[in-house]
Coordinates of C-alpha atoms and ligand atoms in Angstrom, one line a residue:
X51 CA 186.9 156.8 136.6
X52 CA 184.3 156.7 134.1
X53 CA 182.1 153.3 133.9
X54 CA 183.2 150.6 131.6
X55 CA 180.2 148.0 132.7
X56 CA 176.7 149.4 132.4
X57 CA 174.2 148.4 135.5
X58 CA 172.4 145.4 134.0
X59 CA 170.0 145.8 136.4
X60 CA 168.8 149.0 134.7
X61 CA 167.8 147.5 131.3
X62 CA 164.4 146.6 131.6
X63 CA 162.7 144.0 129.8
X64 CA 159.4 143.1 129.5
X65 CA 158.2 139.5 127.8
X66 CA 154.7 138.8 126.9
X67 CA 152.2 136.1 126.2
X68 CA 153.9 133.3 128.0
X69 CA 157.3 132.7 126.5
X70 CA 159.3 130.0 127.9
X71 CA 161.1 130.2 130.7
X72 CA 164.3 129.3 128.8
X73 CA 163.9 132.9 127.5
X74 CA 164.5 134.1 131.0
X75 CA 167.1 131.8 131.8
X76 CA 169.4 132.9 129.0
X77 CA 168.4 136.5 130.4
X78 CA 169.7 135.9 134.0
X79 CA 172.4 134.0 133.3
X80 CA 173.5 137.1 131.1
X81 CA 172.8 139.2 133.9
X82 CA 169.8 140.9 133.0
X83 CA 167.0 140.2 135.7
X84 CA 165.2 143.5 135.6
X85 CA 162.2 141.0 133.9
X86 CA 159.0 140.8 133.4
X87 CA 157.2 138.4 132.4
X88 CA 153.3 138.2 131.4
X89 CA 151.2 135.4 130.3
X90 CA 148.6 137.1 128.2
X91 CA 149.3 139.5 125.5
X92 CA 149.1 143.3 125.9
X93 CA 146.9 145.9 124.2
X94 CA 145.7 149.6 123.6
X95 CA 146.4 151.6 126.3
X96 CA 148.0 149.2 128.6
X97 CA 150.5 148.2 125.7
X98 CA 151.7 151.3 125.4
X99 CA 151.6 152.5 129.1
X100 CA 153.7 149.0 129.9
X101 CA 155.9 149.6 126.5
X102 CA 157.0 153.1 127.1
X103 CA 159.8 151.9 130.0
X104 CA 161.1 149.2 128.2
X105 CA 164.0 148.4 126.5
X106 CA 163.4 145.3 125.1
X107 CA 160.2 143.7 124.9
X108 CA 159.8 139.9 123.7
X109 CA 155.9 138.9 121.6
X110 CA 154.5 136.2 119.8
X111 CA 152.1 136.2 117.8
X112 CA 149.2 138.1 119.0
X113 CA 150.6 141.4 120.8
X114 CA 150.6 143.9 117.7
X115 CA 153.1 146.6 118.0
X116 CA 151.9 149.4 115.7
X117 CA 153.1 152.4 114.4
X118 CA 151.2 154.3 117.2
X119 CA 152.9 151.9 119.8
X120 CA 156.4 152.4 118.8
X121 CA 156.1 156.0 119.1
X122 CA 155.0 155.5 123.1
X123 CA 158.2 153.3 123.1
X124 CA 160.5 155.8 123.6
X125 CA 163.1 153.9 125.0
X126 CA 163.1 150.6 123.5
X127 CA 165.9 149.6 121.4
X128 CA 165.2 145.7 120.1
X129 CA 161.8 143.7 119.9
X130 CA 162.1 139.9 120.1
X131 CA 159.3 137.7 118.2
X132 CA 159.5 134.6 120.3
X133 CA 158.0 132.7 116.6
X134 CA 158.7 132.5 112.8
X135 CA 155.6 135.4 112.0
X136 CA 156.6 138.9 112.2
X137 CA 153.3 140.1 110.6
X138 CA 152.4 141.5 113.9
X139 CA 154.9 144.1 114.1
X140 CA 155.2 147.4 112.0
X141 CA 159.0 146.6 110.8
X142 CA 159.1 149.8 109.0
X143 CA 158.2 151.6 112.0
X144 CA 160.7 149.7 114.2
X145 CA 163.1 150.6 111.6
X146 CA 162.5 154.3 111.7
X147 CA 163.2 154.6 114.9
X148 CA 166.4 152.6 115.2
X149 CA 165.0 149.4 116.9
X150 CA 165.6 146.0 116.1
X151 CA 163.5 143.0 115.1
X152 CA 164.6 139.5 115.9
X153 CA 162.4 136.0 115.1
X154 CA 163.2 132.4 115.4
X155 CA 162.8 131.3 111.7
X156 CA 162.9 127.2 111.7
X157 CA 163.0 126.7 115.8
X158 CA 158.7 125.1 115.3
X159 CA 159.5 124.3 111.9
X160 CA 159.1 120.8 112.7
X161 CA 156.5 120.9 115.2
X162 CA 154.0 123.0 112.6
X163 CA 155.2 119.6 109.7
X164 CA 153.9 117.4 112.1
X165 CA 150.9 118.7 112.9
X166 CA 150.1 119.0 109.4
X167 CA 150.4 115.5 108.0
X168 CA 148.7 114.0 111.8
X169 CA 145.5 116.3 110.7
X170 CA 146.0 115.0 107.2
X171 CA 146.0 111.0 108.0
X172 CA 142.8 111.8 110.6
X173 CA 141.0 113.7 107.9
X174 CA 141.5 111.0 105.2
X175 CA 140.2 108.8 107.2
X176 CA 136.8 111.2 108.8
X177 CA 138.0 111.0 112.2
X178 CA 137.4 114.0 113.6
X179 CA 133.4 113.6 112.5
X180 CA 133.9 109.9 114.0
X181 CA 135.1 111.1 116.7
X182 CA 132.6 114.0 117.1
X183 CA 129.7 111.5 116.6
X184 CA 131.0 109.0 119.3
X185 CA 131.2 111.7 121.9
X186 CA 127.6 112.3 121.0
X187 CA 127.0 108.8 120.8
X188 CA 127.0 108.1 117.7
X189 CA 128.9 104.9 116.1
X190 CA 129.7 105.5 112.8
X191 CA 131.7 102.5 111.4
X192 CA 132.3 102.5 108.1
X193 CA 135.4 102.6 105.6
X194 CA 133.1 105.0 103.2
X195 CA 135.1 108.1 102.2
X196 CA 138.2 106.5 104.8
X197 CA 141.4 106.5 102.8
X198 CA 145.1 105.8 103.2
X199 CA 147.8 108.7 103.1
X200 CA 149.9 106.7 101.3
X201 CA 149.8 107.5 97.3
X202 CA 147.4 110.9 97.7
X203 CA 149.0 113.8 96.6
X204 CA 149.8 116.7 99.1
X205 CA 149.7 120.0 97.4
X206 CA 152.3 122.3 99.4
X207 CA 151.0 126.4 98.8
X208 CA 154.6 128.2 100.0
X209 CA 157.7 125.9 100.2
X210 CA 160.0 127.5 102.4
X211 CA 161.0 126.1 105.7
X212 CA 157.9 124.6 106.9
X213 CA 157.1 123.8 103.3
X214 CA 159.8 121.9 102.9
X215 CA 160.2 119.6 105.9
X216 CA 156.8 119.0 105.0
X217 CA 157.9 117.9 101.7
X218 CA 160.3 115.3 103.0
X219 CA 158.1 113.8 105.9
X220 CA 155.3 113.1 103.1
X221 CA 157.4 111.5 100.6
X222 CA 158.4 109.1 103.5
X223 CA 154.7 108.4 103.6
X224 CA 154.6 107.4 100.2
X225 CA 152.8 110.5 99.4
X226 CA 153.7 112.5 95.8
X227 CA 154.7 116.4 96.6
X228 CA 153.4 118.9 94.2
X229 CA 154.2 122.7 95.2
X230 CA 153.6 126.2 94.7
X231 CA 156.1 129.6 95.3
X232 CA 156.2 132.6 94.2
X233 CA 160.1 131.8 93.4
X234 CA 161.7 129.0 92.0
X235 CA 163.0 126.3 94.7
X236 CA 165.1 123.5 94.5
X237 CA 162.4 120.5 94.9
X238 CA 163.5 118.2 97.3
X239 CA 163.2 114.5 96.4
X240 CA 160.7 113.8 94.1
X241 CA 158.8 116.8 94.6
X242 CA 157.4 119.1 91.2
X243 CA 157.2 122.6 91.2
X244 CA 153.7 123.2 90.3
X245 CA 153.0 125.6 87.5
X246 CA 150.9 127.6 88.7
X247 CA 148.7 127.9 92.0
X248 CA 145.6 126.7 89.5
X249 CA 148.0 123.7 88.3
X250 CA 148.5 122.6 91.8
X251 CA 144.2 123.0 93.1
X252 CA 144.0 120.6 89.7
X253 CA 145.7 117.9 91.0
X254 CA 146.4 117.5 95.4
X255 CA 143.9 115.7 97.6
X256 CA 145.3 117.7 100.3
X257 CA 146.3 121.4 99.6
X258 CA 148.1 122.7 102.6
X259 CA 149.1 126.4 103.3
X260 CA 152.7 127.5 104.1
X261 CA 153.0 131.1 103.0
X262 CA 153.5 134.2 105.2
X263 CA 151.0 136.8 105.8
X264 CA 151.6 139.6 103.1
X265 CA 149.1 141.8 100.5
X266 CA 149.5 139.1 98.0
X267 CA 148.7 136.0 100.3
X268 CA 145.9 137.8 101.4
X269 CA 142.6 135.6 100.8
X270 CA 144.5 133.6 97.9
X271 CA 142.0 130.8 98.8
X272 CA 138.9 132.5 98.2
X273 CA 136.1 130.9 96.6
X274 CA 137.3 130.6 93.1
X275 CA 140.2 128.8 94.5
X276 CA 138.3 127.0 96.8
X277 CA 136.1 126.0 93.9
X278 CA 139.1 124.7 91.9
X279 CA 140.0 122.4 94.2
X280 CA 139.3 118.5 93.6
X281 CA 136.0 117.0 94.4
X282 CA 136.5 115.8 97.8
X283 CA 139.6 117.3 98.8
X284 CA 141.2 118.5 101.9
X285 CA 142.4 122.4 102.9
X286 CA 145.2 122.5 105.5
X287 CA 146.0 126.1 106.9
X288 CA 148.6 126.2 109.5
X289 CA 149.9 130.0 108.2
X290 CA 148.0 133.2 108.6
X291 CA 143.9 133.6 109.4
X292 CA 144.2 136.0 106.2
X293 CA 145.0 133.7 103.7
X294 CA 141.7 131.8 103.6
X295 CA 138.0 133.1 102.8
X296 CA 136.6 131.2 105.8
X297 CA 132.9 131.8 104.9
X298 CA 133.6 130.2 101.0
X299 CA 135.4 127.3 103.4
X300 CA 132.5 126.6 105.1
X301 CA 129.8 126.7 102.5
X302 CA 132.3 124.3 101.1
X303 CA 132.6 121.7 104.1
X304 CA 128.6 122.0 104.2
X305 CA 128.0 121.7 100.7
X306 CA 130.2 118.4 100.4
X307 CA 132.9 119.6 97.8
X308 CA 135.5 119.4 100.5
X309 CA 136.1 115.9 102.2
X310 CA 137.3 118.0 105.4
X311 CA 139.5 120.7 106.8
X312 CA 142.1 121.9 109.6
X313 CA 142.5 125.1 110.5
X314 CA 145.2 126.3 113.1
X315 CA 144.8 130.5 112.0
X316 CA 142.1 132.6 111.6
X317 CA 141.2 136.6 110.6
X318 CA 140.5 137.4 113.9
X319 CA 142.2 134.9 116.7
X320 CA 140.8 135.4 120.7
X321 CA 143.2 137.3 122.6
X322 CA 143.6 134.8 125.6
X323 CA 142.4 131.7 126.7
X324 CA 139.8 132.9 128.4
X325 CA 138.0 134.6 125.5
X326 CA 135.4 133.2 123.0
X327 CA 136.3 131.5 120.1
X328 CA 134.0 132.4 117.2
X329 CA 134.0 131.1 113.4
X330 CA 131.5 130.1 110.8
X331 CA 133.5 126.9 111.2
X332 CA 132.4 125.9 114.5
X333 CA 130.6 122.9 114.5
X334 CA 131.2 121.5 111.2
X335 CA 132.4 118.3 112.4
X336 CA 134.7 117.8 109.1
X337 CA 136.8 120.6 109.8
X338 CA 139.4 120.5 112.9
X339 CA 139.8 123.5 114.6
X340 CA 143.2 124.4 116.6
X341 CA 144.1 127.4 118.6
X342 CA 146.7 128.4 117.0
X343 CA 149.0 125.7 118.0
X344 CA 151.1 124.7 114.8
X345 CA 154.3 125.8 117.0
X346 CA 153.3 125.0 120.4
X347 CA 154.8 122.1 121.5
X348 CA 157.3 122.1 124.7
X349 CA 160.7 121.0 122.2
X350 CA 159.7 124.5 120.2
X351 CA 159.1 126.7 122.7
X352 CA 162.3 126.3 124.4
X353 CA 164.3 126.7 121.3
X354 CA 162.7 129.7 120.5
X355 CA 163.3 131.2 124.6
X356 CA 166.5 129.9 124.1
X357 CA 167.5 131.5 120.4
X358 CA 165.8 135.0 120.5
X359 CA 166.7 135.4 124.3
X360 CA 170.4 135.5 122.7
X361 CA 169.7 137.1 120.2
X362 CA 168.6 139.9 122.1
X363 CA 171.6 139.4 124.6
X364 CA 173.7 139.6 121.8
X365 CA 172.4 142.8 121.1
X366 CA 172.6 144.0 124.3
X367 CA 176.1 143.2 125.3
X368 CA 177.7 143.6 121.8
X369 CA 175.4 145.1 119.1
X370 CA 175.1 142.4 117.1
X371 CA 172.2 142.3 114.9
X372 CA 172.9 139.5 113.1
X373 CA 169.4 137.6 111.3
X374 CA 167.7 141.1 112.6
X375 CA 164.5 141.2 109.9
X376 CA 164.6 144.6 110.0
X377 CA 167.7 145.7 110.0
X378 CA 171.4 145.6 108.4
X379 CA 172.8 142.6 110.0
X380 CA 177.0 143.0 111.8
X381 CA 178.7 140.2 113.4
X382 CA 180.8 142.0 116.2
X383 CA 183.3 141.3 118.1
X384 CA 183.8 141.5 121.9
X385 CA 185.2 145.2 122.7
X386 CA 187.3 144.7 125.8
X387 CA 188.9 147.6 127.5
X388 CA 186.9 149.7 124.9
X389 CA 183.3 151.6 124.8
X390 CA 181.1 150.7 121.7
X391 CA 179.1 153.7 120.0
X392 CA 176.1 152.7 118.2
X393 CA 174.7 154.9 115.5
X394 CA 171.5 154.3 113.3
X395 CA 171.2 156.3 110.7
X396 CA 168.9 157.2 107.3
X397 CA 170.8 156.0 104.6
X398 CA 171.6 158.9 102.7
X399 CA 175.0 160.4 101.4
X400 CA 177.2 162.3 103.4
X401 CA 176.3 161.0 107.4
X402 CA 179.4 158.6 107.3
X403 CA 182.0 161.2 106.3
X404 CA 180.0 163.3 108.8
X405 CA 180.3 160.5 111.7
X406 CA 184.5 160.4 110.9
X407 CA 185.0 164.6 110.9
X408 CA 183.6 163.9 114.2
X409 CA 186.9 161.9 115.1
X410 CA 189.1 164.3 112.9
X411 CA 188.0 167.5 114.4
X412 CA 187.9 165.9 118.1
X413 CA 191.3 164.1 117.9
X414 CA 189.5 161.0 118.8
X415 CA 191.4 157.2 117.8
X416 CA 189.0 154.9 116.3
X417 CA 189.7 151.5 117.8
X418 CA 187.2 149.7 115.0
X419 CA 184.7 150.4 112.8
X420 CA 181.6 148.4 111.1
X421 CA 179.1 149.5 108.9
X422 CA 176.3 147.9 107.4
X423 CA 173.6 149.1 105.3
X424 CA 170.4 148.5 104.2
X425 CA 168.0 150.5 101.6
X426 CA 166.9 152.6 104.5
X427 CA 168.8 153.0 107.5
X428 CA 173.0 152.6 107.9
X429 CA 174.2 151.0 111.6
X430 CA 177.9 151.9 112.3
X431 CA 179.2 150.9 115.1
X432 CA 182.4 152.5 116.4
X433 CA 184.8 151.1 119.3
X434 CA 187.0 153.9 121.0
X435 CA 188.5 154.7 124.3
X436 CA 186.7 155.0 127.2
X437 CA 187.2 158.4 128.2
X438 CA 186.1 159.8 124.6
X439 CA 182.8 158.2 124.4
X440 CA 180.8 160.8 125.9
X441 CA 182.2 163.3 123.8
X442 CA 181.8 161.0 120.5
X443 CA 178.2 160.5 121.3
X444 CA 177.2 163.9 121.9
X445 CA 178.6 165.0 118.5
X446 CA 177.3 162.4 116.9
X447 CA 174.1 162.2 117.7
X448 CA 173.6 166.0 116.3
X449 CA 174.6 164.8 113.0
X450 CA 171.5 165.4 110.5
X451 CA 170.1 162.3 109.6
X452 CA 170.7 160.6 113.0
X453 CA 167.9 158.2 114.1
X454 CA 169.5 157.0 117.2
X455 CA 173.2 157.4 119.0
X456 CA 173.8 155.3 122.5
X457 CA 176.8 153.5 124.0
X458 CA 177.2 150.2 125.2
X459 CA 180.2 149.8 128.2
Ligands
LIG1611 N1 150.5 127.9 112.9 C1 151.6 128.2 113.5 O1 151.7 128.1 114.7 C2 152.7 128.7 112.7 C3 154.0 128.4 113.1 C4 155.1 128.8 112.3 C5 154.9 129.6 111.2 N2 153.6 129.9 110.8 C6 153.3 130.7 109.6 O2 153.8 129.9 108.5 C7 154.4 130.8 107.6 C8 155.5 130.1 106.8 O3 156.6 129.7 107.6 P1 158.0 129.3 107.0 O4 158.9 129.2 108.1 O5 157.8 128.1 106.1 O6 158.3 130.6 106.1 P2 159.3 130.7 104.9 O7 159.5 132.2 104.7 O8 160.5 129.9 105.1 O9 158.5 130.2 103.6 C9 157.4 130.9 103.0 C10 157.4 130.6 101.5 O10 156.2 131.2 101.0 C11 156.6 131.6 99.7 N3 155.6 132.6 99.3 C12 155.5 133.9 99.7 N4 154.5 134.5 99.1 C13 153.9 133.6 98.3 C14 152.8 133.6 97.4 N5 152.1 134.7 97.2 N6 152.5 132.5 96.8 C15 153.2 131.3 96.9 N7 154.3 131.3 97.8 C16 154.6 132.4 98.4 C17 158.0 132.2 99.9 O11 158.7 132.3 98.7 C18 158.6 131.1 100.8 O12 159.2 130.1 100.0 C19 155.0 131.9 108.5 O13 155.2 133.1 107.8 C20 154.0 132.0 109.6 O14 153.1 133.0 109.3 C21 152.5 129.4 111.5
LIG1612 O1 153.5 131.2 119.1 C1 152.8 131.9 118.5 O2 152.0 132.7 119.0 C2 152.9 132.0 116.9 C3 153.4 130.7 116.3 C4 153.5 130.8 114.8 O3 152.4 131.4 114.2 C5 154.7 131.5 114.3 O4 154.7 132.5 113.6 O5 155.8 131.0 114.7

């Protein structure tokens, strides 16, 4: 009788740098427990000696999966990114070979918001020097430079999701919101659409950074920008380390131009706790430093476990890749009774008429069929009897332009 439930046991995952232990909840309660989990990221050879036996493997932010590691990780079929960023991993190279990218897009939204307007209100009003002075002890009392939120102007760079809940908490604050995207966006409440990046520099008191790490983000506050900002200002980055030319930021918080600064991301981050933090920043005491934080709170954390642990679930039991980033996204169904074929393929004419000759010529009944396509790569997914499965995936996976052919039970 051939098997209609595949050995959970077997499928091997392996979750790095600390995620939640929601993530491995939803994993055992699916049945998967063939888990392990790290607290540190992975690198170099290690990465790619630990990668190659996995099937799923589960990141944040600093474990960077290259081209060089996905072609060690030969068996791997779906990566989660327990965060928003997915700079970290080579999407076109997961693509290539069939596997599947999955984020949590707005699970720290909130948290990151949060963080932003706190380091805002202690900034206006010099705390973190204050602060730094006192531990020293120093006593500096005075309201010089020390200013309410309420009324300033926050100048949002990137108004997506984080963008805009940041948006809507400021106005609350009696703030004015003043942004700037690459695309047009619905303001929300009183908030202007800047008209340019320049327009924006012209007029905020607190310019705050919300764009994703990409060629054209990179170092868009350099020191022209820097320079363009208002006399006694304040630069918030809580996105990528790329996007800001720290040197030009710290001649600036020495020099006086800038009232202050918080900075959450840097070019080049520590890879664990235990490794040295360096930056030209360190020990300006107008500038708060954080260890890349913006989405570490306990309420974030367990959403994300929770939402890319099913995603990945989802994927395993069913093939569903819906909100993949990488790939085309299919709702399925459940497949009772019936085997599921899976078949990735370069997007070119002639494979899917090739993929149902295969059924012709075989005299093989096609219980369902989904396709989706993307500009690169074509996911069909085909439910059929049991006992024709192997057959089906043997013929299909010599079709030219196959990337990757497997069955789910
Ligand atoms: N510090 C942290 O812990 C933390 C946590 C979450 C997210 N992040 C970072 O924050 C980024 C933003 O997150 P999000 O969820 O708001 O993303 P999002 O995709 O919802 O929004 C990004 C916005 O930036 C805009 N944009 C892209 N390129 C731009 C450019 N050159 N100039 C101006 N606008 C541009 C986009 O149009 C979009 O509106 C993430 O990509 C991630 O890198 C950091
Ligand atoms: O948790 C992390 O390591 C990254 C958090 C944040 O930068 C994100 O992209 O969500």
């Amino acid at each position: 009788m051939t098997k209609t439930s595949l050995d959970k046991s077997k499928i091997k995952f392996l979750l790095l740098e600390g995620i939640h232990p929601s993530a491995l909840k939803v994993l055992h309660d699916a049945g998967y427990t063939n888990v392990e989990a790290l607290s540190g990221a992975l690198e170099g050879e290690e990465l790619k000696r630990k990668i190659a036996d996995v099937h799923f493997v589960g990141i944040r932010s600093r474990t960077q999966l290259t081209e060089e590691v996905f072609a060690a990780a030969q068996k791997l079929v779906a990566v989660g990114c327990f965060c928003i960023g997915t700079n970290q991993v080579n999407l076109n190279a997961a693509r290539e070979r069939g596997v599947v990218v999955f984020n949590a897009p707005y699970s720290n939204t909130r948290s990151v918001a949060e963080l932003v307007l706190a380091e805002a209100i202690l900034l206006l009003r010099g705390v973190p020097a204050k602060n730094a002075a006192a531990h020293r002890g120093g006593w500096l009392k005075s309201a010089e430079n020390a200013y309410e939120i309420r009324g300033k102007t926050l100048g949002i760079v990137g108004y997506g999701s984080i963008g805009t809940q940041l948006s809507v908490l400021a106005e609350s604050l009696g703030m004015q919101v003043v942004f700037h995207d690459v695309a047009t966006k619905l303001p929300l409440g009183n908030a202007r659409q800047a008209a340019s990046l320049d327009d924006l520099l012209a007029q905020a008191d607190i310019v705050t950074l919300h764009v994703p790490e990409l060629p054209s983000t990179h170092g868009m506050m350099g020191a022209r920008e820097i320079a363009a900002m208002k006399p006694g200002s304040i630069l918030i980055n809580a996105s990528r380390g790329t996007v800001v030319d720290i040197d030009a930021l710290a001649s600036a918080l020495r020099e006086g131009k800038l009232l202050g600064a918080a900075i959450d991301v840097f070019p080049v981050e520590p890879k664990s706790n235990k490794d040295e933090f360096s930056s030209p920043l360190r020990g300006l005491d107008n500038a708060i430093l954080t260890p890349h934080i913006g989405g570490s709170t306990m309420e974030a954390q367990a959403n994300i476990g929770l939402e890319v642990a099913e995603k990945l679930v989802k994927y395993s039991d069913n093939g569903t890749t819906t909100s993949a980033v990488n790939f085309p996204e299919v709702a399925l169904p459940a497949h009772p009774g019936k085997n599921r074929i899976l078949h990735v393929h370069h997007n070119v004419p002639g494979v899917l008429s090739a993929i149902n000759l295969v059924f012709a010529e075989n005299g093989i009944n096609i219980a369902g069929q989904y396709l989706r396509t993307d500009e690169k790569v074509g996911y069909v997914v085909i439910d059929l009897d049991v006992e024709s499965s192997a057959l089906a995936v043997e013929k299909l996976s010599q079709i030219p332009g196959t990337i990757r052919c497997r069955v789910l039970f």
